[in-house]
mmCIF file with all atom_site columns, C-alpha atoms in Angstrom:
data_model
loop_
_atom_site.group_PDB
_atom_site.id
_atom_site.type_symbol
_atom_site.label_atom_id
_atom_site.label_alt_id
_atom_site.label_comp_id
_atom_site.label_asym_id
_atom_site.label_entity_id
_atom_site.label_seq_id
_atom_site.pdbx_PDB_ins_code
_atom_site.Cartn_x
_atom_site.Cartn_y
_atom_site.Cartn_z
_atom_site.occupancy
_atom_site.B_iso_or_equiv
_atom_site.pdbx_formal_charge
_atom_site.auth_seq_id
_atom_site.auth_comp_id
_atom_site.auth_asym_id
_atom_site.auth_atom_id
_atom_site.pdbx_PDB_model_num
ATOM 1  C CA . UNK A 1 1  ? 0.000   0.000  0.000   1.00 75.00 ? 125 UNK A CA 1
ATOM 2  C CA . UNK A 1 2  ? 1.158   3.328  -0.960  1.00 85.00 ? 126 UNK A CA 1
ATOM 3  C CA . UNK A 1 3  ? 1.522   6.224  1.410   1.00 94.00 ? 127 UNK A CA 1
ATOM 4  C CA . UNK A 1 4  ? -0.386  9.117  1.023   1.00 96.00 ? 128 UNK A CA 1
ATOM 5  C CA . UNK A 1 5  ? -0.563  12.974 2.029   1.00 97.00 ? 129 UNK A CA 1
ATOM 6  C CA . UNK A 1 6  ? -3.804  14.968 2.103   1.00 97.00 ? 130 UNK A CA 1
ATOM 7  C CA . UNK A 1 7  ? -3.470  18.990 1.352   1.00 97.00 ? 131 UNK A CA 1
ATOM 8  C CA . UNK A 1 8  ? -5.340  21.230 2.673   1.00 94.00 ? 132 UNK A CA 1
ATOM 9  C CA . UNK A 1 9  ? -5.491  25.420 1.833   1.00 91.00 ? 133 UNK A CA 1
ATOM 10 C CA . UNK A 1 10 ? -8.703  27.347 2.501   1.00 89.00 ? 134 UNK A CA 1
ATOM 11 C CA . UNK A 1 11 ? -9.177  31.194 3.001   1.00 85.00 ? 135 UNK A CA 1
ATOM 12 C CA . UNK A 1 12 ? -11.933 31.048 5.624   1.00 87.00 ? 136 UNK A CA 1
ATOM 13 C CA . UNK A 1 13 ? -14.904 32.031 3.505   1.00 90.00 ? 137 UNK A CA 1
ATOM 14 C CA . UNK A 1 14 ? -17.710 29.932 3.142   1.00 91.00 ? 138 UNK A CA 1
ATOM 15 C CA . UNK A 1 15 ? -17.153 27.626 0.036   1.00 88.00 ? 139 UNK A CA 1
ATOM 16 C CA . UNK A 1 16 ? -13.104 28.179 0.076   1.00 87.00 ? 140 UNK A CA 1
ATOM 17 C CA . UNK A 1 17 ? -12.251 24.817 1.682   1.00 90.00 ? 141 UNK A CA 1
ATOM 18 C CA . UNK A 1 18 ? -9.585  22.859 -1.015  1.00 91.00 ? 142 UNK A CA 1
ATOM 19 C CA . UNK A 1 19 ? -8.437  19.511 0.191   1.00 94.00 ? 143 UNK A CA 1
ATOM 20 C CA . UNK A 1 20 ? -7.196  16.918 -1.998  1.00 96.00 ? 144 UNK A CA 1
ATOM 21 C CA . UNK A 1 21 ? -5.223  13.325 -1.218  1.00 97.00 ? 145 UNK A CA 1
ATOM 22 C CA . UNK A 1 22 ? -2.057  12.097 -3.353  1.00 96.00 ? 146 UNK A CA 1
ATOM 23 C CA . UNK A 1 23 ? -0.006  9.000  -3.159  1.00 96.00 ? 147 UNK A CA 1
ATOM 24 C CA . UNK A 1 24 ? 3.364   9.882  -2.794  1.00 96.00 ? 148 UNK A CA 1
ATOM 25 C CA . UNK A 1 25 ? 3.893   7.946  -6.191  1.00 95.00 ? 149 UNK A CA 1
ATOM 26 C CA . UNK A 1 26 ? 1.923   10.560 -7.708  1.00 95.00 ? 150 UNK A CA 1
ATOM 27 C CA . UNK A 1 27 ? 3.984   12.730 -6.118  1.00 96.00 ? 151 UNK A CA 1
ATOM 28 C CA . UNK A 1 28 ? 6.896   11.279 -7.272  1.00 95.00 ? 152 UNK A CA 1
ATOM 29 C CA . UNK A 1 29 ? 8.512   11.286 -3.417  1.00 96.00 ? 153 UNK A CA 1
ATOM 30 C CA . UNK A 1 30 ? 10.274  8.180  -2.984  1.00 96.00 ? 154 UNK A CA 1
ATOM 31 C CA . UNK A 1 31 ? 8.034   6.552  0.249   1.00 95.00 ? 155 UNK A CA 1
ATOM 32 C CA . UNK A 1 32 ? 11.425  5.658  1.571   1.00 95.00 ? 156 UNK A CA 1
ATOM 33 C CA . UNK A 1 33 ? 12.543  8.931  2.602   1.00 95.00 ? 157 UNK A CA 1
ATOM 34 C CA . UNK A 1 34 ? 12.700  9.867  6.339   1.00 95.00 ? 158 UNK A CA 1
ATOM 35 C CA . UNK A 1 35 ? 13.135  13.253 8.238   1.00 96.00 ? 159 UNK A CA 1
ATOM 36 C CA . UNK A 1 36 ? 14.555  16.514 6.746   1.00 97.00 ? 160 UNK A CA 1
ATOM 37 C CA . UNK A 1 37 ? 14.486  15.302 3.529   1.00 97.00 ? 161 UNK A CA 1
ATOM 38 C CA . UNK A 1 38 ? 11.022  13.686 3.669   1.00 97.00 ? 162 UNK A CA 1
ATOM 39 C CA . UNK A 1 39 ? 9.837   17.400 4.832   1.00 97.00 ? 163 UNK A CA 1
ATOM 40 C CA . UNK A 1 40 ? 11.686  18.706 2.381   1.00 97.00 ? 164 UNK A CA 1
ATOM 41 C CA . UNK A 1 41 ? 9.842   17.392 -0.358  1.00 97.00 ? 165 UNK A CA 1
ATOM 42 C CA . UNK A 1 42 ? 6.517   17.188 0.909   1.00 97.00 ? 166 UNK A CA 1
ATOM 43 C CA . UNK A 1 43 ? 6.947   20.911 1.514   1.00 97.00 ? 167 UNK A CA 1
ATOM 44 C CA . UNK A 1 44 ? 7.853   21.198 -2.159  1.00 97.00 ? 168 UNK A CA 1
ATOM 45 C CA . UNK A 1 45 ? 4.599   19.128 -2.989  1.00 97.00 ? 169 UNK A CA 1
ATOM 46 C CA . UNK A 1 46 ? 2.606   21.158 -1.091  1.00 97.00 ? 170 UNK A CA 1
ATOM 47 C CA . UNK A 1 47 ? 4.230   24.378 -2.027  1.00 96.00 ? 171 UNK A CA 1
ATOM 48 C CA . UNK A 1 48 ? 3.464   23.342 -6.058  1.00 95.00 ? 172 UNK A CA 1
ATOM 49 C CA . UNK A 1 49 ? -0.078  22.382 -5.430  1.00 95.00 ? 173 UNK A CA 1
ATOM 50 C CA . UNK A 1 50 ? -1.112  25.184 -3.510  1.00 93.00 ? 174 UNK A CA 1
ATOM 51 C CA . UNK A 1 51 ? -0.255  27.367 -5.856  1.00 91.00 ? 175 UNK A CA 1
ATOM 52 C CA . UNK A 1 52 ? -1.955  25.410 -8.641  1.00 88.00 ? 176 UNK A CA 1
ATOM 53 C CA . UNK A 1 53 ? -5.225  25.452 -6.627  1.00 84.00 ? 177 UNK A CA 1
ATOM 54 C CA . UNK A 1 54 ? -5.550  28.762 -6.100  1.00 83.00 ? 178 UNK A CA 1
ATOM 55 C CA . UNK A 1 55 ? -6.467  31.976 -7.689  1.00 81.00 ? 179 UNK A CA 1
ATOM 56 C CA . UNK A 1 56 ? -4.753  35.340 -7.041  1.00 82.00 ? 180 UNK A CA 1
ATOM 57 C CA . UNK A 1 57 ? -4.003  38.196 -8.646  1.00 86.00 ? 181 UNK A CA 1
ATOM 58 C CA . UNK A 1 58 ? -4.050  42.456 -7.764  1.00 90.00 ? 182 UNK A CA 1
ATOM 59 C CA . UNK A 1 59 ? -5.362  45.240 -10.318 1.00 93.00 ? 183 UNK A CA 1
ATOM 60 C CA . UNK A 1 60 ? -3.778  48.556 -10.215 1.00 93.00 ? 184 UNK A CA 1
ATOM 61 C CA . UNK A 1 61 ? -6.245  50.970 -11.378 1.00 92.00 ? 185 UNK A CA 1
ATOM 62 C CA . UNK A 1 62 ? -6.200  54.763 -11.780 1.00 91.00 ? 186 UNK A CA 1
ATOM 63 C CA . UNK A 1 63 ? -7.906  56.687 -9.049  1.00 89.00 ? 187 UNK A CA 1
ATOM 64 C CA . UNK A 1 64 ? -10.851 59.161 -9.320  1.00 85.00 ? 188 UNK A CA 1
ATOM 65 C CA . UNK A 1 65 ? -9.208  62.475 -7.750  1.00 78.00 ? 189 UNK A CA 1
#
């Protein structure tokens, strides 16, 4: 059986709530790894689907004085 991480990001509004569970074959993180270098890459894993799951962005706009 293949180990597995769940993911979790949400910004607190209703309806914001992303959670999704990987293998870490899917993650391609070898399920031998222990410690710093296990963190290491699950941080990585995380760090690349969080940002893949969300949406954010800023506008710059002219004001009206």
């Amino acid at each position: 059986m293949s180990k597995q991480v769940t993911f979790f990001v949400s910004t607190g509004y209703v309806g914001s709530k992303r959670e999704e569970t990987l293998t870490f074959d899917e993650l391609g993180i070898d399920e031998n790894l222990e410690g710093e270098e296990l963190e290491k890459e699950l941080q990585e894993a995380f760090n690349e689907w969080v940002w893949e799951n969300i949406n954010a962005y800023y506008e710059v706009g002219e004001s009206s004085e």
